C-alpha positions as a printed NumPy array, in Angstrom:
array([[ 17.086,  -7.973,  31.467],
       [ 14.712,  -6.582,  28.828],
       [ 15.939,  -6.286,  25.283],
       [ 14.069,  -4.974,  22.225],
       [ 15.614,  -5.594,  18.821],
       [ 14.184,  -3.982,  15.703],
       [ 14.695,  -5.112,  12.135],
       [ 13.212,  -4.596,   8.701],
       [ 14.377,  -1.109,   7.906],
       [ 15.83 ,  -0.521,   4.458],
       [ 15.749,   1.843,   1.493],
       [ 12.532,   1.751,  -0.488],
       [ 10.978,   3.824,  -3.241],
       [  8.09 ,   6.152,  -2.543],
       [  4.801,   4.266,  -2.675],
       [  6.407,   1.075,  -1.473],
       [  5.867,  -0.911,   1.704],
       [  7.947,  -2.191,   4.584],
       [  7.267,  -4.265,   7.659],
       [  9.294,  -3.553,  10.765],
       [  9.668,  -6.116,  13.513],
       [ 10.672,  -5.745,  17.14 ],
       [ 11.554,  -8.912,  19.028],
       [ 11.339,  -8.691,  22.809],
       [ 13.332, -10.775,  25.223],
       [ 12.997, -10.742,  28.985],
       [  9.611,  -9.053,  28.569],
       [  6.111, -10.506,  28.553],
       [  4.233,  -8.591,  25.883],
       [  0.794,  -9.834,  26.894],
       [ -1.317,  -7.025,  28.274],
       [  1.461,  -4.51 ,  27.789],
       [  1.495,  -1.129,  26.045],
       [  4.003,  -0.732,  23.256],
       [  4.727,   1.784,  20.547],
       [  6.738,   2.68 ,  17.495],
       [  8.565,   5.988,  17.39 ],
       [ 10.654,   7.625,  14.717],
       [ 13.297,  10.301,  14.768],
       [ 14.999,  12.447,  12.171],
       [ 18.38 ,  13.91 ,  13.157],
       [ 17.91 ,  17.285,  14.779],
       [ 14.225,  16.715,  15.468],
       [ 12.292,  15.374,  18.419],
       [ 11.316,  11.74 ,  18.542],
       [  7.749,  11.262,  17.277],
       [  5.34 ,   8.562,  18.383],
       [  3.787,   7.112,  15.233],
       [  1.801,   4.127,  16.509],
       [  0.681,   2.835,  19.88 ],
       [ -1.036,  -0.355,  21.039],
       [ -2.561,  -0.779,  24.47 ],
       [ -3.718,  -3.623,  26.694],
       [ -6.944,  -4.463,  24.87 ],
       [ -5.38 ,  -4.141,  21.422],
       [ -6.665,  -0.644,  20.751],
       [ -4.333,   1.268,  18.467],
       [ -3.675,   4.936,  17.842],
       [ -1.639,   6.606,  15.128],
       [ -0.058,   9.919,  14.377],
       [ -2.091,  11.9  ,  11.857],
       [  0.79 ,  11.725,   9.41 ],
       [  0.619,   7.923,   9.184],
       [ -3.071,   7.257,   9.824],
       [ -4.432,   4.886,   7.184],
       [ -0.967,   3.899,   5.966],
       [  0.677,   2.285,   9.016],
       [ -0.588,  -0.607,  11.135],
       [  0.762,  -1.749,  14.497],
       [  0.118,  -5.141,  16.036],
       [  1.846,  -7.648,  18.234],
       [  2.18 , -11.412,  18.275],
       [  2.558, -12.373,  21.909],
       [  3.515, -15.956,  21.08 ],
       [  6.343, -14.798,  18.822],
       [  7.241, -12.011,  21.242],
       [  7.217,  -9.606,  18.323],
       [  5.784,  -6.146,  17.733],
       [  5.179,  -5.196,  14.116],
       [  4.703,  -2.049,  12.091],
       [  3.354,  -2.433,   8.585],
       [  4.057,   0.673,   6.545],
       [  2.309,   1.145,   3.214],
       [  2.349,   3.907,   0.628],
       [  5.613,   5.193,   2.035],
       [  6.572,   8.797,   1.465],
       [  9.974,  10.517,   1.544],
       [  8.922,  12.257,   4.752],
       [  8.679,   8.844,   6.424],
       [ 12.473,   8.605,   6.249],
       [ 13.733,   8.257,   9.817],
       [ 15.203,   5.944,  12.395],
       [ 12.38 ,   3.836,  13.785],
       [ 12.361,   2.606,  17.375],
       [ 10.093,   0.276,  19.27 ],
       [  9.371,   1.052,  22.89 ],
       [  7.549,  -0.581,  25.78 ],
       [  6.151,   0.426,  29.112],
       [  6.923,  -1.616,  32.193],
       [  3.257,  -1.265,  33.11 ],
       [  0.664,   0.606,  31.084],
       [ -0.112,   3.186,  33.741],
       [  3.459,   4.46 ,  33.645],
       [  3.639,   7.721,  31.725],
       [  6.925,   6.936,  30.033],
       [  8.441,   4.151,  27.956],
       [ 11.032,   2.363,  30.028],
       [ 12.408,   0.065,  27.349],
       [ 13.765,   1.019,  23.933],
       [ 15.318,  -0.755,  21.006],
       [ 18.381,   0.429,  19.143],
       [ 16.453,   1.48 ,  16.049],
       [ 16.212,   0.486,  12.413],
       [ 16.713,   2.938,   9.56 ],
       [ 13.986,   3.5  ,   6.994],
       [ 14.842,   5.543,   3.923],
       [ 12.228,   6.416,   1.314],
       [ 13.58 ,   7.793,  -1.943]])
């Protein structure tokens, strides 16, 4: 049974920083593809950061240069460092994982953690 649990979301002032964490259980993160998404009520979920098998990362244009994704396989944790936060970054943030990287969808999702930038 795979479980992803996010934490770290809170209310922060514009220009501030937050680090989100996603702890995985029942899931071996090594060599896996994982991502952070965010969603504002009434809008589609947006992929903001993605990390693949070899550690290569990609980011949405809106967060490029401000957000960093990485994972610590030993701690079974996926991270998202968010710097220079803007009000438009306010959203529910979710971590997601593919069962295998060649799947074209994310099979596993966390419950989300709320980030509010004032």
